[in-house]
mmCIF file of C-alpha atoms in Angstrom:
data_model
loop_
_atom_site.group_PDB
_atom_site.id
_atom_site.type_symbol
_atom_site.label_atom_id
_atom_site.label_comp_id
_atom_site.label_asym_id
_atom_site.label_seq_id
_atom_site.Cartn_x
_atom_site.Cartn_y
_atom_site.Cartn_z
ATOM 1 C CA UNK A 395 -94.031 66.907 16.832
ATOM 2 C CA UNK A 396 -94.082 66.967 13.050
ATOM 3 C CA UNK A 397 -91.043 66.496 10.826
ATOM 4 C CA UNK A 398 -90.212 70.205 10.820
ATOM 5 C CA UNK A 399 -90.639 71.240 14.450
ATOM 6 C CA UNK A 400 -92.943 71.204 17.426
ATOM 7 C CA UNK A 401 -96.680 71.792 17.628
ATOM 8 C CA UNK A 402 -96.706 74.155 20.602
ATOM 9 C CA UNK A 403 -100.505 74.184 20.705
ATOM 10 C CA UNK A 404 -100.592 70.424 21.187
ATOM 11 C CA UNK A 405 -97.782 70.561 23.756
ATOM 12 C CA UNK A 406 -99.565 73.256 25.740
ATOM 13 C CA UNK A 407 -102.716 71.142 25.868
ATOM 14 C CA UNK A 408 -100.973 67.852 26.698
ATOM 15 C CA UNK A 409 -98.622 69.287 29.338
ATOM 16 C CA UNK A 410 -101.029 71.790 30.837
ATOM 17 C CA UNK A 411 -98.655 74.667 30.109
ATOM 18 C CA UNK A 412 -99.587 78.090 28.796
ATOM 19 C CA UNK A 413 -98.354 78.651 25.239
ATOM 20 C CA UNK A 414 -96.547 81.812 26.326
ATOM 21 C CA UNK A 415 -94.561 79.740 28.855
ATOM 22 C CA UNK A 416 -93.233 77.318 26.234
ATOM 23 C CA UNK A 417 -89.739 77.902 24.832
ATOM 24 C CA UNK A 418 -89.395 76.112 21.506
ATOM 25 C CA UNK A 419 -85.756 75.215 20.820
ATOM 26 C CA UNK A 420 -86.810 73.100 17.844
ATOM 27 C CA UNK A 421 -88.067 75.757 15.429
ATOM 28 C CA UNK A 422 -84.834 77.584 14.380
ATOM 29 C CA UNK A 423 -86.606 80.964 14.126
ATOM 30 C CA UNK A 424 -84.707 84.108 15.111
ATOM 31 C CA UNK A 425 -85.890 84.909 18.675
ATOM 32 C CA UNK A 426 -85.572 88.691 18.246
ATOM 33 C CA UNK A 427 -88.599 88.704 15.962
ATOM 34 C CA UNK A 428 -89.151 90.591 12.699
ATOM 35 C CA UNK A 429 -87.676 93.920 11.681
ATOM 36 C CA UNK A 430 -89.506 96.664 13.576
ATOM 37 C CA UNK A 431 -89.165 98.893 10.525
ATOM 38 C CA UNK A 432 -90.934 96.252 8.424
ATOM 39 C CA UNK A 433 -93.755 95.915 10.959
ATOM 40 C CA UNK A 434 -94.114 99.695 11.180
ATOM 41 C CA UNK A 435 -94.290 99.888 7.391
ATOM 42 C CA UNK A 436 -97.000 97.236 7.415
ATOM 43 C CA UNK A 437 -98.917 99.119 10.093
ATOM 44 C CA UNK A 438 -98.629 102.381 8.136
ATOM 45 C CA UNK A 439 -99.787 100.768 4.912
ATOM 46 C CA UNK A 440 -102.683 98.601 6.017
ATOM 47 C CA UNK A 441 -104.835 100.481 3.516
ATOM 48 C CA UNK A 442 -102.880 98.724 0.753
ATOM 49 C CA UNK A 443 -104.482 95.432 1.795
ATOM 50 C CA UNK A 444 -107.607 96.610 -0.002
ATOM 51 C CA UNK A 445 -105.708 96.927 -3.298
ATOM 52 C CA UNK A 446 -103.884 94.424 -5.482
ATOM 53 C CA UNK A 447 -100.093 94.204 -5.150
ATOM 54 C CA UNK A 448 -97.802 95.386 -7.955
ATOM 55 C CA UNK A 449 -98.170 92.540 -10.445
ATOM 56 C CA UNK A 450 -94.430 92.688 -11.276
ATOM 57 C CA UNK A 451 -93.241 93.276 -7.691
ATOM 58 C CA UNK A 452 -90.656 95.751 -8.983
ATOM 59 C CA UNK A 453 -89.800 97.304 -5.609
ATOM 60 C CA UNK A 454 -89.619 93.922 -3.894
ATOM 61 C CA UNK A 455 -87.360 92.514 -6.609
ATOM 62 C CA UNK A 456 -85.137 95.606 -6.405
ATOM 63 C CA UNK A 457 -84.821 95.194 -2.633
ATOM 64 C CA UNK A 458 -83.849 91.526 -3.031
ATOM 65 C CA UNK A 459 -81.453 92.358 -5.864
ATOM 66 C CA UNK A 460 -79.546 94.842 -3.720
ATOM 67 C CA UNK A 461 -79.608 92.617 -0.639
ATOM 68 C CA UNK A 462 -78.554 89.400 -2.391
ATOM 69 C CA UNK A 463 -76.062 90.874 -4.889
ATOM 70 C CA UNK A 464 -77.886 89.481 -7.894
ATOM 71 C CA UNK A 465 -79.557 90.740 -11.044
ATOM 72 C CA UNK A 466 -83.207 91.696 -10.674
ATOM 73 C CA UNK A 467 -84.171 89.662 -13.735
ATOM 74 C CA UNK A 468 -82.617 86.560 -12.148
ATOM 75 C CA UNK A 469 -85.028 86.527 -9.191
ATOM 76 C CA UNK A 470 -88.023 84.217 -8.881
ATOM 77 C CA UNK A 471 -90.572 84.594 -6.092
ATOM 78 C CA UNK A 472 -92.551 81.881 -4.349
ATOM 79 C CA UNK A 473 -94.673 80.891 -1.377
ATOM 80 C CA UNK A 474 -91.731 80.046 0.849
ATOM 81 C CA UNK A 475 -88.441 78.450 -0.138
ATOM 82 C CA UNK A 476 -89.845 74.916 -0.225
ATOM 83 C CA UNK A 477 -92.144 75.773 -3.158
ATOM 84 C CA UNK A 478 -89.174 77.030 -5.174
ATOM 85 C CA UNK A 479 -87.123 73.968 -4.226
ATOM 86 C CA UNK A 480 -89.954 71.709 -5.371
ATOM 87 C CA UNK A 481 -90.482 73.482 -8.685
ATOM 88 C CA UNK A 482 -86.751 73.622 -9.444
ATOM 89 C CA UNK A 483 -86.450 69.881 -8.900
ATOM 90 C CA UNK A 484 -89.496 69.336 -11.105
ATOM 91 C CA UNK A 485 -88.008 71.483 -13.886
ATOM 92 C CA UNK A 486 -84.573 69.824 -13.972
ATOM 93 C CA UNK A 487 -86.061 66.342 -13.361
ATOM 94 C CA UNK A 488 -82.654 64.778 -12.687
ATOM 95 C CA UNK A 489 -82.199 61.087 -13.354
ATOM 96 C CA UNK A 490 -79.489 60.979 -10.698
ATOM 97 C CA UNK A 491 -79.312 63.313 -7.716
ATOM 98 C CA UNK A 492 -77.150 63.672 -4.645
ATOM 99 C CA UNK A 493 -78.133 64.860 -1.188
ATOM 100 C CA UNK A 494 -76.172 65.129 2.023
ATOM 101 C CA UNK A 495 -77.100 62.778 4.823
ATOM 102 C CA UNK A 496 -78.434 63.794 7.264
ATOM 103 C CA UNK A 497 -80.286 66.761 5.766
ATOM 104 C CA UNK A 498 -83.693 68.440 5.350
ATOM 105 C CA UNK A 499 -86.150 65.662 4.497
ATOM 106 C CA UNK A 500 -88.033 67.582 1.781
ATOM 107 C CA UNK A 501 -85.149 67.194 -0.690
ATOM 108 C CA UNK A 502 -85.500 63.426 -0.786
ATOM 109 C CA UNK A 503 -89.294 63.618 -0.692
ATOM 110 C CA UNK A 504 -89.448 65.813 -3.793
ATOM 111 C CA UNK A 505 -86.778 63.855 -5.668
ATOM 112 C CA UNK A 506 -88.663 60.604 -5.067
ATOM 113 C CA UNK A 507 -91.806 62.128 -6.580
ATOM 114 C CA UNK A 508 -90.004 62.345 -9.941
ATOM 115 C CA UNK A 509 -88.359 58.904 -9.510
ATOM 116 C CA UNK A 510 -84.869 60.348 -9.339
ATOM 117 C CA UNK A 511 -82.135 57.890 -8.359
ATOM 118 C CA UNK A 512 -80.760 59.349 -5.126
ATOM 119 C CA UNK A 513 -77.185 59.038 -3.895
ATOM 120 C CA UNK A 514 -76.358 60.026 -0.338
ATOM 121 C CA UNK A 515 -73.127 61.756 0.590
ATOM 122 C CA UNK A 516 -72.837 60.696 4.211
ATOM 123 C CA UNK A 517 -71.603 63.290 6.664
ATOM 124 C CA UNK A 518 -69.654 61.228 9.160
ATOM 125 C CA UNK A 519 -69.291 61.884 12.846
ATOM 126 C CA UNK A 520 -65.588 60.947 12.762
ATOM 127 C CA UNK A 521 -65.073 63.958 10.468
ATOM 128 C CA UNK A 522 -67.242 66.220 12.663
ATOM 129 C CA UNK A 523 -69.908 65.996 9.919
ATOM 130 C CA UNK A 524 -67.758 68.123 7.591
ATOM 131 C CA UNK A 525 -67.667 67.733 3.793
ATOM 132 C CA UNK A 526 -64.512 66.557 2.049
ATOM 133 C CA UNK A 527 -64.685 68.716 -1.048
ATOM 134 C CA UNK A 528 -62.368 66.545 -3.151
ATOM 135 C CA UNK A 529 -64.335 63.437 -2.245
ATOM 136 C CA UNK A 530 -67.625 65.159 -3.021
ATOM 137 C CA UNK A 531 -66.441 66.302 -6.462
ATOM 138 C CA UNK A 532 -64.954 62.896 -7.295
ATOM 139 C CA UNK A 533 -68.160 61.125 -6.296
ATOM 140 C CA UNK A 534 -70.327 63.464 -8.386
ATOM 141 C CA UNK A 535 -68.160 62.753 -11.434
ATOM 142 C CA UNK A 536 -67.815 59.010 -10.828
ATOM 143 C CA UNK A 537 -71.573 58.529 -10.307
ATOM 144 C CA UNK A 538 -72.536 60.909 -13.149
ATOM 145 C CA UNK A 539 -74.684 62.931 -10.789
ATOM 146 C CA UNK A 540 -77.047 65.276 -12.659
ATOM 147 C CA UNK A 541 -78.173 67.323 -9.685
ATOM 148 C CA UNK A 542 -76.687 68.219 -6.295
ATOM 149 C CA UNK A 543 -78.929 69.762 -3.652
ATOM 150 C CA UNK A 544 -77.785 70.789 -0.194
ATOM 151 C CA UNK A 545 -78.379 73.390 2.489
ATOM 152 C CA UNK A 546 -75.567 75.776 3.317
ATOM 153 C CA UNK A 547 -75.299 75.690 6.319
ATOM 154 C CA UNK A 548 -76.726 72.185 6.457
ATOM 155 C CA UNK A 549 -79.533 71.297 8.836
ATOM 156 C CA UNK A 550 -79.072 69.643 11.361
ATOM 157 C CA UNK A 551 -75.260 69.334 11.288
ATOM 158 C CA UNK A 552 -74.275 72.966 10.728
ATOM 159 C CA UNK A 553 -71.938 71.841 7.921
ATOM 160 C CA UNK A 554 -70.944 74.620 5.514
ATOM 161 C CA UNK A 555 -68.984 75.247 2.312
ATOM 162 C CA UNK A 556 -67.349 78.547 1.375
ATOM 163 C CA UNK A 557 -68.574 80.129 -1.848
ATOM 164 C CA UNK A 558 -65.132 79.448 -3.324
ATOM 165 C CA UNK A 559 -65.689 75.754 -2.609
ATOM 166 C CA UNK A 560 -69.149 75.817 -4.182
ATOM 167 C CA UNK A 561 -67.531 77.417 -7.222
ATOM 168 C CA UNK A 562 -65.126 74.473 -7.464
ATOM 169 C CA UNK A 563 -68.107 72.107 -7.653
ATOM 170 C CA UNK A 564 -69.613 74.255 -10.417
ATOM 171 C CA UNK A 565 -66.355 74.344 -12.373
ATOM 172 C CA UNK A 566 -65.225 70.762 -11.902
ATOM 173 C CA UNK A 567 -68.506 68.889 -12.400
ATOM 174 C CA UNK A 568 -71.353 69.051 -14.900
ATOM 175 C CA UNK A 569 -74.038 68.781 -12.213
ATOM 176 C CA UNK A 570 -76.786 71.317 -11.719
ATOM 177 C CA UNK A 571 -76.366 72.654 -8.176
ATOM 178 C CA UNK A 572 -79.149 73.901 -5.911
ATOM 179 C CA UNK A 573 -77.911 75.613 -2.753
ATOM 180 C CA UNK A 574 -80.551 76.095 -0.066
ATOM 181 C CA UNK A 575 -79.448 79.191 1.847
ATOM 182 C CA UNK A 576 -82.226 79.130 4.429
ATOM 183 C CA UNK A 577 -79.699 79.752 7.223
ATOM 184 C CA UNK A 578 -77.056 81.721 5.325
ATOM 185 C CA UNK A 579 -77.792 85.045 7.053
ATOM 186 C CA UNK A 580 -76.535 83.592 10.333
ATOM 187 C CA UNK A 581 -73.045 83.332 8.772
ATOM 188 C CA UNK A 582 -70.525 85.676 7.163
ATOM 189 C CA UNK A 583 -72.302 85.946 3.815
ATOM 190 C CA UNK A 584 -69.283 87.441 2.032
ATOM 191 C CA UNK A 585 -67.439 84.184 2.668
ATOM 192 C CA UNK A 586 -70.226 81.637 2.427
ATOM 193 C CA UNK A 587 -73.123 82.866 0.272
ATOM 194 C CA UNK A 588 -73.223 81.680 -3.347
ATOM 195 C CA UNK A 589 -75.690 84.340 -4.511
ATOM 196 C CA UNK A 590 -73.132 86.352 -6.500
ATOM 197 C CA UNK A 591 -72.086 83.171 -8.346
ATOM 198 C CA UNK A 592 -75.488 83.090 -10.049
ATOM 199 C CA UNK A 593 -74.273 85.928 -12.290
ATOM 200 C CA UNK A 594 -71.548 83.645 -13.659
ATOM 201 C CA UNK A 595 -72.835 80.053 -13.583
ATOM 202 C CA UNK A 596 -76.138 79.067 -15.156
ATOM 203 C CA UNK A 597 -75.969 75.607 -13.563
ATOM 204 C CA UNK A 598 -76.502 77.165 -10.132
ATOM 205 C CA UNK A 599 -79.727 77.928 -8.275
ATOM 206 C CA UNK A 600 -79.727 79.615 -4.865
ATOM 207 C CA UNK A 601 -82.896 79.494 -2.759
ATOM 208 C CA UNK A 602 -83.706 81.493 0.356
ATOM 209 C CA UNK A 603 -86.670 82.107 2.626
ATOM 210 C CA UNK A 604 -87.743 84.680 5.186
ATOM 211 C CA UNK A 605 -88.926 82.345 7.950
ATOM 212 C CA UNK A 606 -85.750 81.782 9.956
ATOM 213 C CA UNK A 607 -83.512 84.865 9.977
ATOM 214 C CA UNK A 608 -86.271 87.416 9.359
ATOM 215 C CA UNK A 609 -88.670 85.580 11.704
ATOM 216 C CA UNK A 610 -91.648 85.853 9.351
ATOM 217 C CA UNK A 611 -92.801 82.315 8.519
ATOM 218 C CA UNK A 612 -96.375 83.565 8.342
ATOM 219 C CA UNK A 613 -95.864 85.720 5.245
ATOM 220 C CA UNK A 614 -94.695 82.669 3.208
ATOM 221 C CA UNK A 615 -92.145 84.574 1.120
ATOM 222 C CA UNK A 616 -89.300 82.733 -0.559
ATOM 223 C CA UNK A 617 -87.071 83.605 -3.479
ATOM 224 C CA UNK A 618 -84.704 81.902 -5.856
ATOM 225 C CA UNK A 619 -81.709 83.242 -7.771
ATOM 226 C CA UNK A 620 -80.468 81.853 -11.088
ATOM 227 C CA UNK A 621 -79.221 82.890 -14.516
ATOM 228 C CA UNK A 622 -80.475 79.678 -16.118
ATOM 229 C CA UNK A 623 -82.727 81.004 -18.893
ATOM 230 C CA UNK A 624 -84.744 77.808 -19.188
ATOM 231 C CA UNK A 625 -85.488 77.746 -15.468
ATOM 232 C CA UNK A 626 -86.388 81.445 -15.404
ATOM 233 C CA UNK A 627 -88.770 80.962 -18.325
ATOM 234 C CA UNK A 628 -90.303 77.959 -16.581
ATOM 235 C CA UNK A 629 -91.038 80.035 -13.480
ATOM 236 C CA UNK A 630 -92.322 82.918 -15.601
ATOM 237 C CA UNK A 631 -94.696 80.632 -17.508
ATOM 238 C CA UNK A 632 -96.113 79.088 -14.321
ATOM 239 C CA UNK A 633 -96.633 82.400 -12.539
ATOM 240 C CA UNK A 634 -100.120 83.316 -11.432
ATOM 241 C CA UNK A 635 -101.179 86.917 -11.005
ATOM 242 C CA UNK A 636 -100.405 88.364 -7.561
ATOM 243 C CA UNK A 637 -98.907 85.143 -6.230
ATOM 244 C CA UNK A 638 -97.139 87.100 -3.463
ATOM 245 C CA UNK A 639 -99.517 88.783 -1.033
ATOM 246 C CA UNK A 640 -99.395 92.436 -0.020
ATOM 247 C CA UNK A 641 -98.145 91.718 3.501
ATOM 248 C CA UNK A 642 -95.100 89.865 2.130
ATOM 249 C CA UNK A 643 -94.491 92.607 -0.411
ATOM 250 C CA UNK A 644 -94.718 95.452 2.116
ATOM 251 C CA UNK A 645 -92.480 93.733 4.687
ATOM 252 C CA UNK A 646 -89.982 92.510 2.081
ATOM 253 C CA UNK A 647 -89.427 95.957 0.595
ATOM 254 C CA UNK A 648 -88.289 97.211 4.004
ATOM 255 C CA UNK A 649 -86.638 94.347 5.910
ATOM 256 C CA UNK A 650 -84.028 93.504 3.265
ATOM 257 C CA UNK A 651 -82.626 97.028 3.584
ATOM 258 C CA UNK A 652 -82.841 97.268 7.382
ATOM 259 C CA UNK A 653 -79.082 97.048 7.939
ATOM 260 C CA UNK A 654 -79.204 97.804 11.662
ATOM 261 C CA UNK A 655 -81.685 94.969 12.233
ATOM 262 C CA UNK A 656 -79.676 92.530 10.105
ATOM 263 C CA UNK A 657 -76.500 93.303 12.060
ATOM 264 C CA UNK A 658 -78.308 93.051 15.392
ATOM 265 C CA UNK A 659 -79.679 89.586 14.612
ATOM 266 C CA UNK A 660 -76.349 88.326 13.235
ATOM 267 C CA UNK A 661 -74.394 89.579 16.260
ATOM 268 C CA UNK A 662 -76.966 88.242 18.722
ATOM 269 C CA UNK A 663 -76.948 84.723 17.273
ATOM 270 C CA UNK A 664 -73.158 84.640 16.882
ATOM 271 C CA UNK A 665 -72.424 85.666 20.461
ATOM 272 C CA UNK A 666 -75.082 83.376 21.983
ATOM 273 C CA UNK A 667 -73.944 80.435 19.835
ATOM 274 C CA UNK A 668 -70.362 80.947 21.049
ATOM 275 C CA UNK A 669 -71.581 81.053 24.650
ATOM 276 C CA UNK A 670 -73.601 77.850 24.149
ATOM 277 C CA UNK A 671 -70.477 76.084 22.890
ATOM 278 C CA UNK A 672 -68.435 77.250 25.843
ATOM 279 C CA UNK A 673 -71.061 76.177 28.368
ATOM 280 C CA UNK A 674 -71.767 72.866 26.635
ATOM 281 C CA UNK A 675 -68.037 72.058 26.672
ATOM 282 C CA UNK A 676 -68.259 71.946 30.474
ATOM 283 C CA UNK A 677 -70.886 69.186 30.353
ATOM 284 C CA UNK A 678 -68.895 65.964 30.428
ATOM 285 C CA UNK A 679 -71.521 63.688 28.891
ATOM 286 C CA UNK A 680 -72.455 65.885 25.921
ATOM 287 C CA UNK A 681 -70.568 66.853 22.767
ATOM 288 C CA UNK A 682 -71.599 69.834 20.621
ATOM 289 C CA UNK A 683 -70.571 70.084 16.953
ATOM 290 C CA UNK A 684 -69.480 73.286 15.267
ATOM 291 C CA UNK A 685 -72.360 74.983 13.488
ATOM 292 C CA UNK A 686 -72.700 78.036 11.285
ATOM 293 C CA UNK A 687 -76.473 78.214 11.663
ATOM 294 C CA UNK A 688 -78.654 79.333 14.560
ATOM 295 C CA UNK A 689 -78.812 75.744 15.786
ATOM 296 C CA UNK A 690 -76.408 73.231 17.331
ATOM 297 C CA UNK A 691 -76.282 69.450 16.947
ATOM 298 C CA UNK A 692 -75.408 67.696 20.199
ATOM 299 C CA UNK A 693 -74.438 64.079 20.874
ATOM 300 C CA UNK A 694 -75.255 62.353 24.133
ATOM 301 C CA UNK A 695 -72.145 60.468 25.250
ATOM 302 C CA UNK A 696 -73.704 59.056 28.404
ATOM 303 C CA UNK A 697 -77.125 59.338 30.008
ATOM 304 C CA UNK A 698 -80.763 59.326 28.932
ATOM 305 C CA UNK A 699 -81.427 59.299 25.184
ATOM 306 C CA UNK A 700 -82.894 62.203 23.240
ATOM 307 C CA UNK A 701 -86.449 60.823 23.238
ATOM 308 C CA UNK A 702 -86.509 60.624 27.033
ATOM 309 C CA UNK A 703 -84.699 63.962 27.265
ATOM 310 C CA UNK A 704 -87.335 65.628 25.127
ATOM 311 C CA UNK A 705 -90.176 64.278 27.272
ATOM 312 C CA UNK A 706 -88.361 65.305 30.450
ATOM 313 C CA UNK A 707 -87.782 68.858 29.238
ATOM 314 C CA UNK A 708 -91.383 69.221 28.044
ATOM 315 C CA UNK A 709 -92.510 69.257 31.668
ATOM 316 C CA UNK A 710 -90.347 72.374 32.082
ATOM 317 C CA UNK A 711 -91.839 74.020 29.002
ATOM 318 C CA UNK A 712 -88.628 73.477 27.001
ATOM 319 C CA UNK A 713 -88.853 71.858 23.553
ATOM 320 C CA UNK A 714 -85.775 70.348 21.887
ATOM 321 C CA UNK A 715 -85.578 68.434 18.624
ATOM 322 C CA UNK A 716 -84.675 64.788 18.898
ATOM 323 C CA UNK A 717 -82.927 63.720 15.712
ATOM 324 C CA UNK A 718 -84.226 60.208 15.153
ATOM 325 C CA UNK A 719 -86.217 61.403 12.113
ATOM 326 C CA UNK A 720 -82.971 62.414 10.371
ATOM 327 C CA UNK A 721 -81.221 59.718 8.356
ATOM 328 C CA UNK A 722 -78.004 58.377 9.907
ATOM 329 C CA UNK A 723 -78.770 59.946 13.277
ATOM 330 C CA UNK A 724 -80.356 58.161 16.201
ATOM 331 C CA UNK A 725 -81.574 58.751 19.742
ATOM 332 C CA UNK A 726 -78.108 59.747 20.899
ATOM 333 C CA UNK A 727 -78.439 63.087 19.090
ATOM 334 C CA UNK A 728 -80.584 66.157 19.647
ATOM 335 C CA UNK A 729 -80.648 69.653 18.167
ATOM 336 C CA UNK A 730 -81.269 72.998 19.788
ATOM 337 C CA UNK A 731 -81.605 76.496 18.364
ATOM 338 C CA UNK A 732 -80.671 79.843 19.884
ATOM 339 C CA UNK A 733 -83.422 81.642 21.806
ATOM 340 C CA UNK A 734 -83.513 84.658 24.129
ATOM 341 C CA UNK A 735 -81.045 84.745 27.032
ATOM 342 C CA UNK A 736 -83.327 83.606 29.908
ATOM 343 C CA UNK A 737 -84.505 80.584 27.903
ATOM 344 C CA UNK A 738 -80.941 79.701 26.882
ATOM 345 C CA UNK A 739 -79.807 79.885 30.506
ATOM 346 C CA UNK A 740 -82.719 77.743 31.674
ATOM 347 C CA UNK A 741 -81.981 75.047 29.091
ATOM 348 C CA UNK A 742 -78.259 75.027 29.889
ATOM 349 C CA UNK A 743 -79.029 74.670 33.594
ATOM 350 C CA UNK A 744 -81.301 71.675 32.957
ATOM 351 C CA UNK A 745 -78.784 70.005 30.631
ATOM 352 C CA UNK A 746 -76.047 70.421 33.240
ATOM 353 C CA UNK A 747 -78.301 68.821 35.844
ATOM 354 C CA UNK A 748 -79.259 65.889 33.606
ATOM 355 C CA UNK A 749 -75.852 65.136 32.059
ATOM 356 C CA UNK A 750 -73.426 66.020 34.836
ATOM 357 C CA UNK A 751 -70.487 63.630 35.097
ATOM 358 C CA UNK A 752 -70.100 60.965 37.732
#
C-alpha cells in the first residue's frame, strides 16, 4: 500500500485473489464510474486523437466556468490537482504556512521542498476533528501565517468549512488561502464550495480534480481557480503547448454539464454514507466520525488494531485504509470509502463480526 491508496495488482498477486474480486475501500473513487455521456462522446470522437487539441481549450474552459461559477480567464489547467497545488505553493513560496493535521501528506511534502516553516492546526478527537474558526483565525494572525492550505472536506477526517467561514478567513487575515476541493462535489456545493469567492478575493486559490467524483483518475485533469493576476501570469508563462490531452478535453467538455449524472452520484454517496453511519452506530466497539466526503474515519474502541484488521480483511478481498501514515492518528483508526451496495454490505457484515460487543 502506498501513501495514497492500495496497489490492487500487488494485493491480487499476494493474496491469490482475482483483481475483479477485490473491493478497494481505500481509494475514494466514485463507484458508479464516469459519466456515460462523457464516455460516449469519447467513443464518438476517437478520430480526434489523431489531431492536436485546441491549444487554448476554449470549450473545456467554458464548461468549467459554467460548472464552477467562475470566470473563464481565472481558470488554470493541469495534470491533476496535485500539479496545480505544487506549482501554486512554488509561486507563493510562503515563509510560514499552516496545514491541518491530519491531512493529505502532499501539502507538507511540497512546503518542505521550499523550506517553508510549517505550523500544524491539530484537529482534535475531543472536538470530533472539527475546526474552531475563531481559533484558526487567531492562530493565523498570531503566528503571522503567510499561507493556509487545507482540503474542504478534509481527508481523512471529513472536516469541512462553509464558504461563509472561508470568507471570514479571507477577510480577517492577510494569509493566502489555497482550498483543495478534491471532494467538494460530494457535499452541498452551494453551502460549502469557495469557487465563487475567487471572483472577489485575489488571495484565494481553489483547486479541484476529476479523479474522485468523476471517477477518471486516468485522464489526469485538474484545474485551479483564482483572480490573483500574478499567479495567473505565472501559470500562463509556464504553460506548454497542448499540456492537456485530447481524452481529458473531450470528456471534460461533456461531464461537467452532465447534470443528471452529477445528481445521481451525489444522491448515491449521500444515501449510502447515511446508511453506513446508521449501521456503524450499532457496532459497540467502533465509532464513526461525521464526514462530508465519500469516506468515513472510524476509531476502534476495542478489538484488533487497524493494521491487523486490514490484513484480516485482505483475505476476503476487502481493502481498507489504516491511518497510521497520517499525522496524529495511529493504529486505532481506519478509513473507508463508499462503494457499490453489495461491497458495502459485505464490509459492514465483516466489521460487525469482528467488533461485536461482549
